[in-house]
Short mmCIF file of C-alpha atoms in Angstrom, two decimals:
data_model
loop_
_atom_site.label_atom_id
_atom_site.label_comp_id
_atom_site.label_asym_id
_atom_site.label_seq_id
_atom_site.Cartn_x
_atom_site.Cartn_y
_atom_site.Cartn_z
CA MET A 1 86.40 66.98 157.09
CA LEU A 2 85.21 68.43 153.93
CA ARG A 3 87.17 67.63 150.73
CA ALA A 4 87.38 70.74 148.54
CA GLY A 5 88.51 71.51 145.12
CA ILE A 6 88.93 74.80 143.12
CA ILE A 7 88.20 75.20 139.26
CA GLY A 8 91.10 77.81 137.96
CA ALA A 9 94.52 77.94 139.35
CA GLY A 10 95.00 81.71 138.74
CA ARG A 11 95.87 84.59 140.98
CA MET A 12 92.37 84.57 143.08
CA ALA A 13 92.62 80.92 143.72
CA TRP A 14 96.19 81.13 145.08
CA GLY A 15 98.71 83.52 143.03
CA TYR A 16 97.90 86.68 145.08
CA ASP A 17 99.26 85.25 148.22
CA ALA A 18 102.27 83.91 146.18
CA GLY A 19 101.24 80.43 147.61
CA LYS A 20 102.10 81.19 151.44
CA TRP A 21 99.90 82.71 154.15
CA ASP A 22 101.88 82.40 157.41
CA ASP A 23 101.61 86.26 157.88
CA ALA A 24 98.62 87.71 159.39
CA SER A 25 98.49 90.65 157.16
CA THR A 26 98.20 88.22 153.82
CA GLY A 27 96.58 85.40 152.84
CA PHE A 28 92.77 86.01 151.59
CA THR A 29 92.83 83.74 148.46
CA ILE A 30 90.50 80.73 148.23
CA ALA A 31 93.49 78.38 148.96
CA SER A 32 94.73 80.11 151.71
CA CYS A 33 91.00 80.23 153.23
CA LEU A 34 90.46 76.61 152.68
CA ASN A 35 93.96 75.65 154.24
CA ARG A 36 93.13 77.90 157.23
CA HIS A 37 89.23 76.55 157.97
CA PRO A 38 89.79 73.54 160.26
CA ALA A 39 86.67 71.70 158.38
CA VAL A 40 88.11 71.76 154.97
CA GLN A 41 91.01 70.07 153.21
CA LEU A 42 92.22 71.44 149.69
CA GLU A 43 92.48 68.05 147.91
CA ALA A 44 91.96 69.13 143.95
CA ILE A 45 92.74 71.68 141.25
CA TYR A 46 91.45 71.81 138.03
CA ASP A 47 92.83 74.06 135.14
CA PRO A 48 93.22 73.24 131.54
CA VAL A 49 96.30 75.60 131.09
CA PRO A 50 99.66 73.57 131.63
CA GLN A 51 101.48 76.52 132.78
CA ALA A 52 98.84 77.45 135.50
CA ARG A 53 99.04 73.85 136.70
CA GLU A 54 102.90 73.82 136.70
CA ALA A 55 102.87 77.17 138.53
CA PHE A 56 100.89 75.99 141.33
CA ARG A 57 102.79 72.68 141.76
CA ALA A 58 105.97 74.96 141.85
CA GLY A 59 104.72 77.47 144.12
CA TYR A 60 102.34 76.35 146.42
CA LYS A 61 103.33 76.05 150.06
CA GLY A 62 99.91 75.03 151.76
CA GLU A 63 99.03 71.73 152.88
CA GLY A 64 98.94 68.85 150.56
CA PRO A 65 99.18 66.77 148.51
CA VAL A 66 96.74 68.48 146.29
CA ALA A 67 96.01 66.63 143.01
CA LEU A 68 96.21 68.82 139.64
CA PHE A 69 93.93 67.90 136.91
CA ASP A 70 93.45 69.11 133.23
CA ASN A 71 90.12 67.23 132.80
CA LEU A 72 86.79 68.23 134.67
CA ASP A 73 85.43 64.75 134.75
CA ALA A 74 88.61 63.48 136.60
CA PHE A 75 88.56 66.37 138.90
CA PHE A 76 84.94 65.89 140.01
CA ALA A 77 85.79 61.77 140.46
CA ALA A 78 87.87 63.10 143.67
CA GLU A 79 84.77 63.05 145.52
CA LEU A 80 84.59 66.71 146.39
CA ASP A 81 82.24 68.23 149.18
CA LEU A 82 82.94 71.79 148.46
CA VAL A 83 84.23 73.55 145.01
CA ALA A 84 85.30 77.17 144.62
CA ILE A 85 84.96 78.28 140.85
CA ALA A 86 88.05 80.86 140.15
CA SER A 87 88.48 80.32 136.46
CA PRO A 88 87.84 83.45 134.33
CA SER A 89 84.55 84.92 134.46
CA GLU A 90 83.66 84.07 130.82
CA HIS A 91 83.49 80.37 132.07
CA HIS A 92 81.62 80.69 135.17
CA PHE A 93 78.46 79.75 133.65
CA LEU A 94 79.94 76.57 132.00
CA HIS A 95 81.71 75.75 135.33
CA LEU A 96 78.55 76.16 137.69
CA ASN A 97 76.45 74.12 135.22
CA LYS A 98 78.98 71.46 135.41
CA CYS A 99 79.14 71.59 139.13
CA LEU A 100 75.26 71.24 139.28
CA ASP A 101 75.77 68.24 136.94
CA ALA A 102 78.10 66.73 139.52
CA GLY A 103 75.90 67.07 142.16
CA ILE A 104 78.25 69.43 144.39
CA GLU A 105 76.86 70.27 147.76
CA ARG A 106 78.64 73.63 148.22
CA LEU A 107 79.81 75.93 145.87
CA TRP A 108 82.03 79.22 146.17
CA VAL A 109 81.73 81.42 143.46
CA GLU A 110 84.16 84.33 142.56
CA LYS A 111 82.76 87.48 141.19
CA PRO A 112 81.00 88.40 138.87
CA VAL A 113 78.72 85.05 138.90
CA THR A 114 78.40 85.10 135.16
CA ILE A 115 78.86 87.96 132.53
CA ALA A 116 75.49 88.22 131.38
CA LEU A 117 72.39 88.46 133.27
CA ALA A 118 70.24 86.13 131.28
CA ASP A 119 73.02 83.40 132.54
CA PHE A 120 72.41 84.44 135.89
CA ASP A 121 68.79 83.98 135.58
CA ALA A 122 69.50 80.65 133.98
CA ILE A 123 71.43 79.48 137.10
CA GLU A 124 69.00 80.70 139.63
CA GLN A 125 66.17 79.14 138.02
CA ARG A 126 67.93 75.75 137.59
CA VAL A 127 69.20 75.69 141.30
CA ALA A 128 65.55 76.84 142.40
CA ALA A 129 64.06 73.72 140.62
CA MET A 130 66.44 71.32 142.00
CA ALA A 131 64.98 68.88 144.67
CA VAL A 132 68.25 69.11 146.57
CA GLN A 133 69.55 72.50 146.23
CA PRO A 134 73.40 73.18 146.83
CA ARG A 135 74.50 76.11 149.23
CA ILE A 136 76.13 78.70 147.17
CA CYS A 137 78.36 81.79 148.04
CA VAL A 138 79.68 84.35 146.18
CA ASN A 139 82.95 85.65 147.06
CA PHE A 140 82.01 89.15 147.19
CA VAL A 141 84.42 89.36 150.28
CA ARG A 142 83.68 92.92 151.65
CA ARG A 143 80.22 91.63 152.80
CA GLY A 144 82.13 90.07 155.52
CA LEU A 145 83.51 93.22 156.82
CA PRO A 146 82.01 95.22 159.40
CA GLU A 147 82.46 98.38 157.69
CA ILE A 148 79.69 97.37 155.21
CA GLN A 149 77.17 96.62 157.97
CA ARG A 150 78.24 99.89 159.66
CA LEU A 151 77.43 102.07 156.55
CA LYS A 152 74.09 100.02 156.08
CA GLU A 153 73.27 101.15 159.78
CA TYR A 154 74.35 104.63 159.01
CA ILE A 155 71.80 104.83 155.86
CA ALA A 156 69.09 103.47 157.82
CA SER A 157 69.45 105.86 160.69
CA SER A 158 69.53 108.95 158.65
CA PRO A 159 67.13 111.38 159.50
CA ASP A 160 66.81 112.54 156.02
CA THR A 161 64.66 111.60 153.23
CA PRO A 162 66.31 109.35 150.53
CA GLU A 163 66.34 112.02 147.99
CA ALA A 164 68.16 114.37 150.58
CA MET A 165 70.89 111.91 150.84
CA ALA A 166 73.74 110.81 148.16
CA ILE A 167 76.16 108.25 147.90
CA GLU A 168 79.20 108.36 145.52
CA ILE A 169 81.32 105.58 144.56
CA ARG A 170 84.77 105.86 142.97
CA TYR A 171 86.58 102.69 141.22
CA SER A 172 89.19 101.77 138.58
CA ARG A 173 90.33 98.58 136.76
CA LYS A 174 87.05 97.80 135.23
CA LEU A 175 83.45 97.89 136.38
CA ALA A 176 83.44 94.04 135.56
CA VAL A 177 86.35 93.24 137.40
CA ASN A 178 86.84 95.76 140.32
CA GLY A 179 84.03 97.98 140.31
CA VAL A 180 81.57 95.09 140.62
CA HIS A 181 82.70 94.81 144.22
CA LEU A 182 81.43 98.40 144.76
CA LEU A 183 78.09 97.34 142.99
CA ASP A 184 77.59 94.67 145.67
CA ALA A 185 78.27 96.74 148.12
CA LEU A 186 75.81 99.46 147.19
CA GLY A 187 73.18 96.51 147.18
CA ALA A 188 74.44 95.46 150.74
CA VAL A 189 74.35 98.89 152.18
CA THR A 190 70.83 100.14 150.61
CA GLY A 191 69.35 96.64 151.02
CA ALA A 192 68.21 96.87 147.20
CA ASN A 193 67.59 93.17 145.96
CA ASN A 194 67.04 94.48 142.26
CA ALA A 195 69.05 97.04 140.19
CA PRO A 196 67.12 99.85 138.37
CA LYS A 197 65.93 99.10 135.17
CA LYS A 198 68.01 101.77 133.29
CA PRO A 199 70.52 104.09 134.73
CA ASP A 200 70.19 108.07 135.00
CA TYR A 201 72.96 108.55 132.79
CA VAL A 202 75.95 106.66 131.53
CA ILE A 203 79.10 108.18 130.53
CA PRO A 204 80.86 105.03 128.30
CA SER A 205 84.57 104.11 128.70
CA ALA A 206 86.27 102.09 125.93
CA SER A 207 88.49 100.90 128.70
CA GLY A 208 85.80 99.28 130.72
CA ASN A 209 85.40 101.95 133.42
CA PRO A 210 82.40 104.14 132.52
CA SER A 211 80.72 106.61 134.91
CA PHE A 212 77.23 106.82 135.41
CA GLY A 213 74.18 107.75 137.74
CA VAL A 214 71.33 105.43 139.27
CA THR A 215 68.73 106.17 141.79
CA VAL A 216 68.85 103.40 144.45
CA SER A 217 66.17 102.70 147.39
CA GLY A 218 65.28 106.33 146.39
CA ILE A 219 68.89 107.59 146.85
CA PRO A 220 70.90 109.24 144.13
CA VAL A 221 74.15 107.52 143.58
CA SER A 222 77.00 108.70 141.22
CA LEU A 223 79.64 106.23 140.19
CA ALA A 224 82.98 107.58 138.73
CA GLY A 225 85.05 105.11 136.87
CA PHE A 226 88.81 106.13 136.29
CA ASP A 227 91.55 104.60 133.98
CA LEU A 228 94.27 103.97 136.82
CA PRO A 229 96.92 101.25 137.26
CA TYR A 230 96.22 100.99 140.83
CA HIS A 231 93.12 99.80 142.38
CA LEU A 232 90.56 102.36 143.60
CA ILE A 233 87.71 101.27 145.80
CA GLU A 234 85.99 103.96 147.35
CA MET A 235 82.38 104.63 148.96
CA ALA A 236 80.78 107.99 150.61
CA VAL A 237 77.41 108.43 152.12
CA ILE A 238 76.46 111.93 152.33
CA ASP A 239 73.55 113.55 154.49
CA SER A 240 72.74 116.40 156.96
CA ARG A 241 75.10 114.57 159.60
CA GLY A 242 78.32 114.64 157.43
CA ARG A 243 79.79 111.92 155.38
CA MET A 244 80.88 108.55 155.91
CA LEU A 245 83.76 107.39 153.87
CA LEU A 246 84.98 104.11 152.99
CA THR A 247 88.52 103.94 151.33
CA ALA A 248 91.81 101.86 151.39
CA GLY A 249 90.04 99.07 149.20
CA ALA A 250 87.03 99.44 151.13
CA THR A 251 89.01 98.35 154.56
CA ARG A 252 89.11 101.89 156.06
CA LEU A 253 86.17 103.92 157.42
CA THR A 254 86.25 107.28 158.43
CA TRP A 255 83.52 109.74 159.58
CA GLU A 256 83.46 113.60 158.75
CA PRO A 257 80.71 115.30 160.86
CA SER A 258 79.03 118.35 160.15
CA GLU A 259 79.37 121.08 163.09
CA PRO A 260 78.83 124.62 163.78
CA ASN A 261 81.18 127.12 161.99
CA PRO A 262 82.65 129.35 164.55
CA ASP A 263 83.77 131.78 162.18
CA HIS A 264 80.11 132.26 160.66
CA ALA A 265 77.17 132.23 163.18
CA GLY A 266 74.21 130.14 161.72
CA PHE A 267 76.27 128.17 159.33
CA SER A 268 77.83 124.50 159.65
CA ARG A 269 81.02 123.17 158.27
CA MET A 270 82.77 119.66 157.85
CA GLY A 271 84.67 118.73 161.26
CA ALA A 272 87.73 116.83 160.88
CA SER A 273 88.17 113.45 159.86
CA GLU A 274 87.97 110.46 162.44
CA SER A 275 88.30 107.06 162.27
CA VAL A 276 85.28 105.10 163.05
CA ALA A 277 85.67 102.74 166.20
CA GLY A 278 85.25 99.02 165.99
CA MET A 279 86.08 98.69 162.52
CA SER A 280 88.76 95.89 161.29
CA GLY A 281 89.40 96.15 157.72
CA ASP A 282 90.78 92.46 157.81
CA LEU A 283 89.66 91.19 154.51
CA GLN A 284 91.39 87.82 155.45
CA ALA A 285 88.70 87.42 158.45
CA ALA A 286 85.90 88.44 155.90
CA ALA A 287 86.80 85.80 153.22
CA LEU A 288 86.99 83.32 156.38
CA ASN A 289 83.48 84.56 157.25
CA ILE A 290 81.76 84.03 153.83
CA LEU A 291 83.78 80.34 153.72
CA GLY A 292 82.26 79.49 157.15
CA SER A 293 78.97 80.75 156.37
CA LEU A 294 79.07 78.43 153.37
CA ILE A 295 79.90 75.55 155.48
CA ASP A 296 77.99 76.08 158.46
CA GLY A 297 74.37 74.85 157.45
CA SER A 298 72.59 76.33 160.65
CA LYS A 299 72.50 79.71 159.28
CA PRO A 300 72.05 81.60 155.93
CA PRO A 301 75.35 82.41 154.07
CA ILE A 302 76.84 85.88 154.18
CA ALA A 303 76.83 86.06 150.31
CA PRO A 304 74.12 83.82 148.82
CA LEU A 305 73.52 83.54 145.20
CA GLN A 306 70.56 85.52 145.36
CA SER A 307 72.29 88.67 146.66
CA ALA A 308 74.39 88.65 143.55
CA ARG A 309 71.12 89.70 141.58
CA PHE A 310 71.56 93.46 142.35
CA SER A 311 75.23 93.68 141.09
CA GLN A 312 74.69 91.76 138.19
CA GLY A 313 71.72 93.51 136.91
CA LEU A 314 73.21 96.65 137.46
CA MET A 315 76.35 95.81 135.52
CA ASP A 316 73.96 94.49 132.78
CA VAL A 317 72.29 97.65 132.31
CA VAL A 318 75.42 99.70 132.25
CA LEU A 319 77.35 97.30 130.08
CA GLY A 320 74.79 95.70 128.16
CA THR A 321 76.01 92.45 128.49
CA GLY A 322 72.56 90.59 127.82
CA ARG A 323 70.01 91.71 130.03
CA SER A 324 67.35 88.89 130.61
CA GLU A 325 63.98 89.67 129.90
CA ASN A 326 62.51 88.30 133.16
#
């Protein structure tokens, strides 16, 4: 049984589930996944904020007991095999380095890995230089969804040249917080490992929701950010065959085919929308898939550290958060 700990006792660590996950429709926080996986036992939580620790103590309904720490050295002394980093993003660089110092063998990192690409580069370089490298997964949970794989297959099978295709993305609640999920999905479906060195255009946003255009793997991509109170996560892939549309937080995949227009001979129109068969939209299962790929050393992780380079780089060139010169 692997002994697991979480750095940060906030919403993604456990709070989104309100500490319980006895309903099949809920439960994709880090704590819920650690509880569900048969090879893991949650043993420890670190958070320097007393109110966060007390909220966890009062509200957590999973298996226990779980030790609470306000000191990182004491946390690491709990002899942990796996640590999830769910602290605020601006602290990820520090906490990643602390985990590497402590020799933690498996790391599950909330997105984005770091705020600045230069810090991401430093982590990558440090890991590459280690004699025994830890297994690292980034919690881009949507990489574990079959919808993302289906979009990748759709793009790969297109009869059109990349220039004749288009990808449209819409997001809300800040690029670095919510939109970064779609940046990662964009890298996943196009197979791009490195972000463009500069965007085609940027419309800045004081609220953190810029709109911009980029060209990825030869495909023109437009991203529209919205100042909305709700989560908007949508992606559409458009080519001569029609439109494949990912909606509902990237959990619903629909298809609108091009078809002959019966009213105008020789012309086509968009057909009725239909659900794509075989899709689950199950974020809980996707999160468990990522955790399982972190634990199982016989195959590559679903979302390894290197896979986050595309989203880190694109976020960096758009927001200007400190791009590395490498």
